[in-house]
Amino acid sequence: MANLWQFAPLKFSTRLHAFLRNLGLKAAVLLATGNMACGTLLFDDDPLEGGRSMTADVEDPNRRDILVVAASAFSAVGAASLIWPFVHQMNPDAGAQALASAEFDLAPVQVGQAITVMWRGKPVFIRHRTAEEIEAAKKVPVEDLPDPLSRNDNEPGTPATDANRTLEGHENWLVMVGICTHLGCIPKGQTLADSKGDFGGWFCPCHGSHYDTAGRIRKGPAPRNLDIPPYTFLSDTKIRIG
Amino acid sequence: MSNHASTYEPKSATAKWWDERLPVPRMMHDQFVDFPTPRNLNYLWTFGGILTFCLVAQLVTGIVLAMHYVPTADDAFNSVDHIRRDVNYGWLLQAMHATGSSMFFLAVYVHIFRGLYYGSYRAPREILWILGVFILLAMMATAFLGYSLPWGQMSFWAVTVITNLFSSLDSVIPGLGTGIVEWLWGGYAVSGATLNRFFSLHYLLPFVIFGLVILHIWALHVAGQNNPTGLNIKTKSDSLPMYPYAVAKDAVALFAFVIVFAWFVLFLPDYLGHADNFIEANPLVTPPHIVPEWYFLPFYAILRAIPDKLGGVIAMFASIAILAFIPWLDRSPVRSTKYRPIYKWFFWLFLFACLALGYLGSKPAEGVYVFWARIFTAYYFAHFLLVMPIVGSIETPTKLPGSITDAVLGKSPGKSGATGGGGVPAGATAAPEDR
């Protein structure tokens, strides 16, 4: 049988299969016994070796193979693992991560006004909503919304009702990351002169996304409601974001 | 063509010494002096040389500008101002580099449409063409990265919008897109960290382009140049040595091109830019109307034409990727559109669609603009996926000239004694791959 293998032209898949099988056997023997030479007998039907290993024991060519395979495998894994530092260096650094939380005083913000604060380098919209705005947001059935999820980091996975877009007891305050979920522009609607879109909330001028008074996408290309960051009220007028 | 016999004769002892050790002069002579060039090349074939000039001009001006530019969020905007006002000849170098990108794209688009018209992507030039697609991609990446560097409002918001394209991958695997975007930014928003890495990559990519261009020219010199007839060089009279004939023609075109270039640099240095970029980047205010540079407008129109975010991103990248497949999508038995009575009209329609998409990309994404952007986006893809295979299969090409020589001298095959060339070998015009 071994001789047949030796003379038949081997297909690539056959060679690959034999190589992998060989590799696995050698590794198993090495691990089990710590002795490379005793692997010899296992390989005597090796299609690539053609049974030559039967006659060799101490000067076994397989012994050299395993050194090559082990060294190559270690180098390959080592080289591959070195890629990670080069990739990971581009992720947000310790300095950027350290800006994770910030506190703001909302006492000066009157009903109907809005302020924009910076958190993690992003603008955060804080609107002191009027009763009409809250009423308008509450009236919309959730099933009519393009994005039915609240996108609220404080209540992940909940439906996009107005109550789930705010914190309980603080429904008059709407706190959202002021970045359009389409391509990251800053929507208009924070100042009195701004266009607030068709739903009285915010309007992104870049590609025409309209958000309602709960910051939910109603019309336009944006896929998600405006994100709500994790935040807590420290007192009635003091807020910590992050 | 690269296997034509070398005619290089070292003329001095030094030349001979070099020739036996590193035969660069021999290669230059064989590839750029005595290289057989089709005798019927028109001025559209001069854009390869013009593009080489553009690449070198961008590299040289870019390297010197990097000596004065500061890639930090605090100083980048002011350092460009400093270059324009204080650095000796900074006004000239900055204008050359900024205008140079527009000139580079102008030339590359002419070059691409020339290839499309004359079938320069057909066998045996598929790899040559695909290398060109990669060069185009690398050019677009370089231009995008470079546009961020002045750190004006348009710079900042172009980076924001384009990097956010990757966040559409969140709809495939939640978190994947956001992860990629924050990795690109080095923060939770576009910041100085983003600017710094973009500067590093903007410096790197032109050298990648340079390498690709060398492969592109290598592939060109293996297959030989295409020409307006799409016929292969069959006899000696079909070609002329590159020097002085093609080189002289290239030089004339290059001078004309440089006049246009210089006109913009000297008289309209900011015409091709955007006024909003003279306002320093402000992460709290989005300009009312974000538009990319003119050379990206058709792709921007395609992006916005698709109502779905991920779909728009896929369509935009597909609009470039599809170019790599046209050597196999075009089923016509001839290369040159000159001999294709039906396809000819579709070619001009395609050019019109690209220009229309460019116009629509500069307009707000609303109302009738969106409607037409969708129509022309549909045609853009239909041209490659339907027109190229179908028209190529059903159309009967008009009669081809017997050879390049015949096309130039208007002679019938076999009567070209006066031109010093032999007749056309029997059957030479019959092989489809030679047309």
XYZ file of C-alpha atoms in Angstrom:
677
model
C 0.000 0.000 0.000
C 2.768 2.351 0.937
C 4.491 1.832 -2.361
C 1.379 2.636 -4.294
C 1.186 5.944 -2.513
C 4.759 6.637 -3.322
C 4.268 6.345 -7.044
C 0.786 7.714 -7.476
C 0.739 11.458 -8.138
C -0.765 12.937 -5.024
C -3.538 15.473 -5.175
C -3.034 18.617 -3.169
C -5.963 17.779 -0.897
C -4.408 14.400 -0.139
C -1.101 15.981 0.724
C -2.774 18.583 2.896
C -4.801 15.953 4.675
C -1.726 13.833 5.304
C 0.232 16.812 6.542
C -2.470 17.849 8.980
C -2.990 14.316 10.225
C 0.727 13.914 10.705
C 0.894 17.199 12.574
C -1.897 16.172 14.909
C -0.386 12.737 15.616
C 3.027 14.143 16.282
C 1.698 16.770 18.642
C -0.341 14.130 20.483
C 2.634 11.810 20.865
C 4.859 14.624 21.974
C 2.374 15.763 24.573
C 1.607 12.267 25.838
C 5.113 10.895 26.136
C 7.508 13.757 25.740
C 9.377 11.405 23.428
C 9.581 12.287 19.780
C 11.332 9.148 18.562
C 8.629 6.762 19.732
C 6.264 8.411 17.322
C 8.023 6.560 14.534
C 5.901 3.456 14.533
C 2.726 5.406 14.304
C 3.748 6.932 11.015
C 4.688 3.879 9.013
C 1.613 4.171 6.813
C 2.175 7.845 6.221
C 1.240 8.433 2.550
C 3.952 11.031 2.104
C 6.722 9.115 3.768
C 5.909 5.966 1.828
C 6.836 3.745 4.776
C 10.467 4.785 4.836
C 10.203 5.557 8.509
C 9.953 1.821 9.216
C 13.662 1.467 8.765
C 14.705 4.565 10.642
C 14.581 4.998 14.361
C 17.302 7.139 15.841
C 18.078 9.011 12.623
C 14.370 9.448 12.007
C 13.532 12.243 9.570
C 10.227 12.730 11.397
C 12.173 13.911 14.381
C 13.399 16.836 12.349
C 9.901 17.493 11.043
C 8.511 18.044 14.478
C 11.220 20.538 15.328
C 10.405 22.444 12.160
C 6.668 22.272 12.761
C 6.937 23.277 16.413
C 9.311 26.133 15.694
C 7.170 27.382 12.791
C 3.979 27.162 14.820
C 5.493 29.047 17.730
C 6.882 31.744 15.434
C 3.596 32.076 13.579
C 1.564 32.390 16.782
C 4.138 34.793 18.198
C 4.164 36.967 15.086
C 0.373 36.932 14.869
C -0.036 37.929 18.503
C 2.239 40.892 17.884
C -0.408 42.297 15.504
C -2.712 43.092 18.414
C -0.610 45.894 19.975
C -0.462 47.535 16.558
C -4.245 47.307 16.202
C -5.180 48.107 19.783
C -3.037 51.247 19.964
C -5.693 52.920 17.819
C -8.538 52.326 20.300
C -9.562 55.122 22.710
C -6.647 55.671 25.089
C -6.695 55.958 28.890
C -7.077 59.725 28.633
C -10.159 59.479 26.446
C -11.647 56.803 28.693
C -11.009 58.900 31.806
C -13.478 61.531 30.614
C -16.247 59.001 31.121
C -18.377 60.977 33.604
C -19.214 64.637 34.143
C -21.610 66.639 36.369
C -23.806 69.564 35.329
C -26.069 72.040 37.125
C -29.484 72.409 35.453
C -30.920 75.088 37.791
C -30.611 77.934 35.234
C -32.421 76.042 32.465
C -36.027 77.294 32.245
C -38.963 75.330 30.878
C -38.773 75.372 27.075
C -35.012 75.991 27.059
C -32.279 73.593 26.076
C -28.558 73.410 26.730
C -25.744 71.474 25.069
C -22.959 70.078 27.236
C -19.870 68.080 26.281
C -19.430 64.512 27.496
C -16.692 62.207 26.140
C -16.090 64.759 23.381
C -19.709 64.475 22.256
C -22.449 67.062 22.569
C -25.267 66.090 24.933
C -28.638 67.793 24.485
C -30.542 68.560 27.685
C -34.013 69.974 27.028
C -36.340 71.194 29.736
C -39.533 70.129 28.003
C -42.845 71.936 28.155
C -46.022 70.108 29.137
C -47.208 70.246 25.486
C -44.009 68.647 24.274
C -44.326 65.821 26.773
C -47.987 65.398 25.875
C -47.168 65.256 22.143
C -44.495 62.622 22.745
C -46.778 60.497 24.901
C -49.561 60.434 22.308
C -47.533 58.582 19.674
C -48.170 54.821 19.585
C -44.888 52.875 19.794
C -45.830 50.709 16.823
C -45.856 53.826 14.591
C -42.181 54.523 15.306
C -39.433 53.553 12.826
C -37.262 52.498 15.784
C -39.379 50.819 18.502
C -36.553 50.640 21.079
C -35.930 53.296 23.715
C -32.135 53.369 23.099
C -31.811 54.346 26.728
C -28.604 53.140 28.390
C -30.410 53.407 31.742
C -33.168 51.015 30.619
C -31.681 48.955 27.787
C -34.018 47.040 25.494
C -37.235 48.749 26.581
C -39.855 50.005 24.086
C -39.565 53.612 22.933
C -42.345 55.105 25.025
C -41.824 58.633 26.281
C -41.520 57.312 29.841
C -38.678 55.012 28.811
C -36.852 57.876 27.123
C -36.550 59.764 30.424
C -35.891 58.966 34.078
C -38.826 58.367 36.381
C -39.734 61.495 38.306
C -37.757 63.644 35.871
C -39.914 63.355 32.741
C -39.518 67.064 32.057
C -35.813 66.580 31.346
C -34.803 64.924 28.089
C -31.089 64.045 28.050
C -29.649 62.675 24.782
C -26.397 62.402 22.885
C -26.859 65.157 20.295
C -25.491 63.188 17.383
C -27.677 62.107 14.502
C -27.729 58.309 14.311
C -27.446 58.470 10.529
C -23.961 59.836 9.889
C -23.089 61.758 13.022
C -24.121 65.354 12.296
C -25.425 67.604 15.068
C -29.201 68.029 14.628
C -30.733 71.498 14.793
C -33.358 72.334 17.414
C -31.421 73.448 20.478
C -31.948 77.197 20.017
C -35.174 79.097 19.431
C -34.179 80.125 15.930
C -33.420 76.566 14.817
C -35.678 74.523 12.625
C -37.110 71.788 14.849
C -38.322 69.569 12.012
C -41.817 68.278 11.284
C -42.293 66.845 14.784
C -41.198 69.778 16.928
C -38.057 68.094 18.237
C -34.839 68.158 16.216
C -33.962 68.244 12.543
C -30.677 67.049 11.061
C -29.772 69.283 8.119
C -27.248 66.863 6.640
C -29.622 64.279 5.253
C -33.002 65.388 6.555
C -33.767 63.260 9.615
C -36.665 64.503 11.798
C -36.770 63.693 15.520
C -39.778 64.252 17.798
C -39.968 65.851 21.245
C -38.723 62.617 22.806
C -35.745 62.518 20.409
C -37.180 59.577 18.463
C -36.599 59.261 14.744
C -39.830 59.871 12.848
C -38.799 60.617 9.269
C -35.585 60.470 7.246
C -32.626 58.119 6.858
C -31.490 57.827 10.503
C -31.884 54.216 11.672
C -32.177 54.772 15.442
C -33.646 57.130 18.021
C -31.103 59.552 19.489
C -29.033 57.672 22.073
C -29.612 58.344 25.735
C -26.403 58.187 27.789
C -26.252 56.663 31.257
C -27.101 59.450 33.739
C -28.486 60.002 37.233
C -29.959 62.972 39.043
C -27.820 63.802 42.073
C -30.446 66.330 43.214
C -33.448 67.938 41.517
C -31.224 70.182 39.410
C -27.887 68.394 39.414
C -27.118 65.655 36.907
C -24.218 63.274 36.394
C -23.713 61.860 32.928
C -21.682 58.698 32.548
C 5.618 44.165 -25.932
C 8.159 43.987 -23.174
C 9.751 41.067 -24.967
C 10.837 43.157 -27.938
C 14.566 42.681 -28.484
C 16.733 45.080 -26.510
C 18.409 47.710 -28.694
C 20.452 49.223 -25.898
C 24.160 49.661 -26.665
C 26.277 50.979 -23.776
C 28.266 53.839 -25.278
C 30.957 54.322 -22.643
C 33.081 52.116 -20.430
C 31.107 53.340 -17.399
C 27.809 52.522 -19.113
C 29.126 49.076 -19.928
C 30.303 48.613 -16.350
C 26.835 49.493 -15.057
C 25.095 47.371 -17.684
C 26.879 44.275 -16.414
C 25.970 44.988 -12.800
C 22.619 46.820 -12.583
C 21.144 47.354 -16.063
C 18.814 50.206 -15.133
C 19.881 52.305 -18.160
C 19.075 49.311 -20.389
C 15.639 48.940 -18.830
C 14.912 52.658 -19.174
C 16.049 52.605 -22.799
C 14.008 49.532 -23.688
C 10.874 50.584 -21.805
C 10.796 54.343 -22.247
C 12.920 55.201 -25.292
C 12.704 52.390 -27.814
C 9.392 51.016 -26.548
C 7.001 50.323 -29.458
C 4.035 52.687 -29.140
C 0.952 52.492 -31.400
C 1.320 55.248 -34.000
C -2.331 56.303 -33.759
C -2.494 57.312 -30.076
C -4.602 60.429 -29.589
C -4.300 63.068 -26.861
C -6.442 61.022 -24.475
C -3.412 58.726 -24.165
C -1.286 61.513 -22.700
C -3.084 61.360 -19.350
C -0.931 58.495 -18.079
C 2.089 60.772 -18.205
C 0.062 63.653 -16.760
C -0.986 61.443 -13.858
C 2.618 60.485 -13.157
C 3.390 64.190 -13.023
C 0.458 64.759 -10.627
C 1.630 62.011 -8.283
C 5.165 63.385 -8.146
C 3.873 66.946 -7.672
C 1.649 65.850 -4.761
C 4.507 63.902 -3.155
C 7.010 66.751 -3.403
C 4.655 69.507 -2.226
C 3.250 67.232 0.490
C 6.649 66.373 1.909
C 7.621 70.032 2.234
C 4.241 71.037 3.690
C 4.672 68.338 6.358
C 7.753 70.274 7.514
C 5.461 73.110 8.646
C 2.137 71.466 9.442
C 1.177 70.543 13.032
C -1.229 67.584 13.296
C -2.938 68.451 16.601
C -6.513 69.559 17.234
C -5.284 72.794 18.837
C -2.759 73.854 16.215
C -3.665 72.240 12.895
C -5.991 74.997 11.686
C -3.548 77.743 12.678
C -0.580 75.928 11.179
C -2.243 75.904 7.751
C -2.828 79.640 8.159
C 0.813 79.947 9.189
C 1.902 78.073 6.066
C -0.178 80.349 3.847
C 0.973 83.608 5.469
C 4.383 83.156 7.091
C 6.244 80.265 5.500
C 8.378 81.345 2.556
C 6.419 80.485 -0.577
C 3.979 78.640 1.648
C 1.104 80.308 -0.229
C 2.350 78.672 -3.405
C 3.137 75.244 -1.995
C -0.154 74.970 -0.092
C -2.147 76.028 -3.160
C -0.259 73.576 -5.360
C -0.984 70.722 -2.987
C -4.663 71.569 -2.395
C -5.357 72.296 -6.076
C -3.172 69.375 -7.062
C -5.639 66.886 -5.617
C -8.391 68.254 -7.862
C -6.093 68.178 -10.892
C -5.093 64.616 -10.038
C -8.731 63.500 -9.991
C -9.579 65.468 -13.123
C -6.794 63.643 -14.955
C -7.654 60.246 -13.499
C -11.293 60.554 -14.544
C -10.292 61.406 -18.126
C -7.889 58.456 -18.007
C -10.627 56.082 -16.755
C -13.224 57.189 -19.299
C -10.653 56.845 -22.061
C -10.086 53.277 -20.926
C -13.835 52.660 -20.842
C -14.389 54.081 -24.341
C -11.564 52.260 -26.073
C -11.950 48.993 -24.155
C -8.539 49.231 -22.505
C -9.787 46.901 -19.768
C -10.284 43.980 -22.189
C -7.951 40.976 -22.426
C -4.983 40.953 -22.078
C -5.138 44.088 -19.925
C -7.393 42.880 -17.078
C -4.729 43.053 -14.365
C -3.526 46.403 -15.660
C -7.109 47.687 -15.311
C -7.688 46.152 -11.870
C -4.441 47.691 -10.613
C -5.902 50.976 -11.840
C -9.040 50.388 -9.756
C -6.833 49.845 -6.714
C -4.947 53.044 -7.491
C -8.261 54.905 -7.691
C -9.291 53.503 -4.312
C -5.955 54.451 -2.749
C -6.234 57.941 -4.271
C -9.708 58.380 -2.788
C -8.519 57.259 0.633
C -5.523 59.595 0.441
C -7.641 62.556 -0.668
C -10.179 61.930 2.091
C -7.451 61.698 4.756
C -5.732 64.802 3.398
C -8.953 66.802 3.401
C -9.216 66.297 7.178
C -5.851 67.941 7.849
C -6.734 71.680 7.582
C -9.145 70.962 10.475
C -11.800 73.364 9.266
C -15.518 72.782 9.658
C -15.803 70.868 6.387
C -12.739 68.775 7.277
C -14.176 67.859 10.644
C -17.667 67.050 9.418
C -16.504 65.171 6.345
C -14.473 62.929 8.656
C -17.447 62.543 10.982
C -19.886 61.631 8.236
C -17.576 59.291 6.318
C -16.191 57.428 9.337
C -19.768 57.050 10.583
C -20.512 55.055 7.426
C -18.889 52.117 9.191
C -21.382 52.357 12.063
C -23.948 50.969 9.626
C -22.323 47.590 10.338
C -24.125 47.714 13.691
C -27.164 46.471 11.807
C -25.215 43.323 10.856
C -23.564 42.578 14.203
C -24.595 44.920 17.041
C -21.562 46.805 18.325
C -19.314 45.921 15.394
C -19.817 49.249 13.605
C -19.460 51.337 16.752
C -16.332 49.373 17.668
C -14.757 50.037 14.277
C -15.677 53.724 14.347
C -14.245 54.265 17.826
C -11.145 52.370 16.774
C -10.763 54.677 13.770
C -11.366 57.771 15.897
C -9.234 56.771 18.908
C -12.000 58.209 21.089
C -15.759 58.533 21.352
C -15.920 61.322 18.787
C -13.655 62.730 16.075
C -10.794 64.358 17.984
C -7.144 65.323 17.856
C -6.243 61.635 18.116
C -8.138 61.079 14.864
C -6.362 63.965 13.147
C -2.932 62.725 14.198
C -3.440 59.209 12.801
C -5.014 60.567 9.619
C -1.896 62.657 9.069
C 0.279 59.563 9.516
C -1.795 57.563 7.027
C -2.026 60.467 4.598
C 1.777 60.445 4.481
C 1.893 56.662 4.016
C -0.684 56.069 1.282
C 0.967 58.060 -1.533
C 3.899 55.657 -1.332
C 1.467 52.762 -1.624
C 0.061 54.487 -4.723
C 3.601 54.880 -6.022
C 4.161 51.139 -5.695
C 0.854 50.367 -7.391
C 1.729 52.757 -10.210
C 4.988 50.903 -10.814
C 3.035 47.645 -11.111
C 0.479 49.410 -13.338
C 3.211 50.593 -15.713
C 4.870 47.194 -15.602
C 1.590 45.523 -16.593
C 1.148 48.138 -19.318
C 4.552 47.342 -20.748
C 3.814 43.627 -20.771
C 0.497 43.933 -22.626
C 1.455 47.027 -24.607
C -0.705 50.088 -25.018
C -4.212 49.910 -26.365
C -5.070 52.479 -29.081
C -8.145 54.102 -30.639
C -8.752 51.155 -32.990
C -8.353 48.573 -30.239
C -6.258 46.533 -32.704
C -2.996 44.949 -31.631
C 0.346 46.030 -33.030
C 0.908 43.480 -35.788
C 3.685 44.893 -37.927
C 6.571 47.252 -37.437
C 4.720 50.051 -39.263
C 1.932 49.949 -36.658
C 4.223 51.348 -34.003
C 6.717 54.118 -33.409
C 9.418 54.283 -30.770
C 8.175 55.962 -27.606
C 10.962 58.540 -27.806
C 10.651 61.023 -29.424
C 7.136 60.488 -30.798
C 4.941 59.611 -27.807
C 7.172 61.514 -25.402
C 6.851 64.708 -27.454
C 3.076 64.349 -27.621
C 2.951 63.714 -23.875
C 5.026 66.839 -23.308
C 2.654 69.029 -25.345
C -0.334 67.752 -23.386
C 1.494 68.058 -20.091
C 2.305 71.720 -20.768
C -1.337 72.432 -21.609
C -2.390 70.668 -18.423
C 0.151 72.564 -16.337
C -1.226 75.856 -17.688
C -4.692 74.953 -16.364
C -3.119 73.752 -13.103
C -1.135 76.984 -12.726
C -4.204 79.079 -13.518
C -6.016 77.573 -10.554
C -2.971 77.723 -8.262
C -2.191 81.350 -9.042
C -5.596 82.899 -9.657
C -8.212 80.651 -8.049
C -6.368 78.795 -5.246
C -9.492 78.351 -3.092
C -12.075 78.054 -5.844
C -12.222 74.260 -5.653
C -12.412 74.252 -1.860
C -15.297 75.180 0.404
C -15.809 78.441 2.335
C -16.806 76.541 5.504
C -13.284 75.182 5.734
C -12.039 78.634 6.737
C -13.930 78.189 10.018
C -12.042 76.132 12.583
C -13.485 72.686 13.384
C -16.282 72.884 15.948
C -17.736 69.612 17.233
C -20.886 71.418 18.445
C -22.003 72.928 15.149
C -22.667 71.082 11.918
C -22.458 73.217 8.765
C -25.917 73.554 7.219
C -24.905 71.734 4.076
C -22.076 69.188 4.104
C -20.650 68.489 0.674
C -17.492 66.607 -0.222
C -14.938 67.830 -2.720
C -16.245 67.790 -6.296
C -14.438 64.591 -7.199
C -16.426 62.603 -4.633
C -19.848 64.036 -5.525
C -21.080 61.183 -7.793
C -20.279 58.629 -5.087
C -21.875 60.827 -2.438
C -25.020 60.992 -4.590
C -25.103 57.189 -4.817
C -24.669 56.930 -1.029
C -27.623 59.234 -0.417
C -29.807 57.792 -3.149
C -30.335 54.544 -1.245
C -32.891 55.035 1.559
C -31.187 52.456 3.796
C -27.972 53.391 5.647
C -26.098 50.103 5.190
C -27.500 49.766 1.665
C -26.202 53.225 0.761
C -22.729 52.365 2.035
C -22.709 49.081 0.134
C -23.881 50.788 -3.069
C -21.174 53.435 -2.761
C -18.365 50.912 -2.360
C -19.921 48.654 -5.005
C -19.896 51.530 -7.499
C -16.099 51.363 -7.454
C -15.700 47.630 -6.890
C -17.825 46.864 -9.955
C -15.142 48.455 -12.145
C -12.854 45.541 -11.333
C -15.282 43.119 -12.998
C -15.920 44.862 -16.301
C -13.184 42.987 -18.209
C -15.574 40.024 -17.916
C -18.882 41.893 -18.091
C -18.173 43.357 -21.521
C -19.095 40.633 -24.040
C -18.389 42.553 -27.239
C -16.129 40.919 -29.856
C -14.284 44.233 -30.342
C -12.457 46.480 -27.881
C -12.987 50.009 -29.163
C -16.373 51.740 -28.839
C -15.489 53.494 -32.102
C -16.725 50.383 -33.932
C -19.760 49.783 -31.718
C -22.805 51.620 -33.170
C -25.212 50.754 -30.328
C -22.927 50.713 -27.323
C -21.578 54.146 -28.321
C -24.867 55.760 -27.223
C -24.874 53.906 -23.953
C -21.309 55.077 -23.290
C -22.321 58.727 -23.606
C -25.411 58.056 -21.499
C -23.147 56.571 -18.837
C -20.887 59.617 -18.901
C -23.976 61.816 -18.618
C -25.233 59.732 -15.672
C -21.896 60.206 -13.872
C -21.956 63.974 -14.433
C -25.604 64.123 -13.363
C -24.783 62.178 -10.183
C -22.000 64.694 -9.549
C -24.473 67.566 -9.839
C -27.045 65.806 -7.659
C -24.394 65.029 -5.020
C -23.867 68.771 -4.588
C -27.573 69.368 -3.962
C -29.496 68.750 -0.733
C -30.886 65.223 -0.410
C -34.549 66.067 -0.797
C -37.425 66.076 -3.255
C -36.700 65.813 -6.935
C -32.921 65.557 -6.375
C -33.374 62.248 -4.570
C -35.638 60.961 -7.327
C -33.107 61.680 -10.064
C -30.211 60.431 -7.952
C -32.043 57.099 -7.753
C -32.655 56.990 -11.482
C -29.017 57.676 -12.342
C -27.721 55.344 -9.617
C -29.866 52.614 -11.155
C -28.415 53.380 -14.573
C -24.860 53.473 -13.218
C -25.166 49.847 -12.138
C -27.361 48.785 -15.053
C -24.708 50.034 -17.468
C -22.209 47.518 -16.137
C -24.540 44.671 -15.227
C -27.005 44.787 -18.133
C -25.805 47.024 -20.970
C -22.246 45.713 -21.145
C -23.139 41.996 -21.383
C -26.357 42.365 -23.419
C -25.330 45.012 -25.951
C -21.954 43.327 -26.274
C -23.670 40.069 -27.224
C -26.316 41.347 -29.673
C -24.500 44.193 -31.413
C -22.754 43.793 -34.786
C -19.611 45.912 -34.824
C -18.872 48.068 -37.861
C -16.015 47.026 -40.142
C -12.631 47.271 -38.481
C -9.588 48.555 -40.357
C -7.097 45.840 -41.275
C -4.422 47.267 -39.033
C -3.366 50.349 -37.112
C -1.369 51.441 -40.150
C -4.453 51.176 -42.367
C -6.498 53.165 -39.867
C -3.915 55.953 -39.977
C -3.177 55.976 -43.702
C -6.614 54.947 -44.939
C -5.198 52.093 -46.991
C -6.629 48.696 -47.563
C -4.721 45.762 -46.122
C -1.533 44.642 -47.875
C -0.783 47.853 -49.804
C 1.337 49.588 -47.250
C 4.647 49.626 -49.117
C 5.145 53.368 -48.666
C 5.002 53.063 -44.888
C 7.749 50.485 -44.779
C 5.514 47.903 -43.115
C 4.581 44.469 -44.309
C 1.088 43.300 -45.083
C -1.281 41.992 -42.463
C -0.704 38.318 -41.828
C -3.627 36.256 -43.057
C -6.241 35.740 -40.390
C -4.696 38.246 -38.013
C -7.901 40.241 -37.829
C -10.043 37.232 -37.178
C -8.933 36.415 -33.660
C -11.349 38.174 -31.290
C -8.702 38.872 -28.684
C -6.754 40.897 -31.203
C -9.504 43.355 -31.901
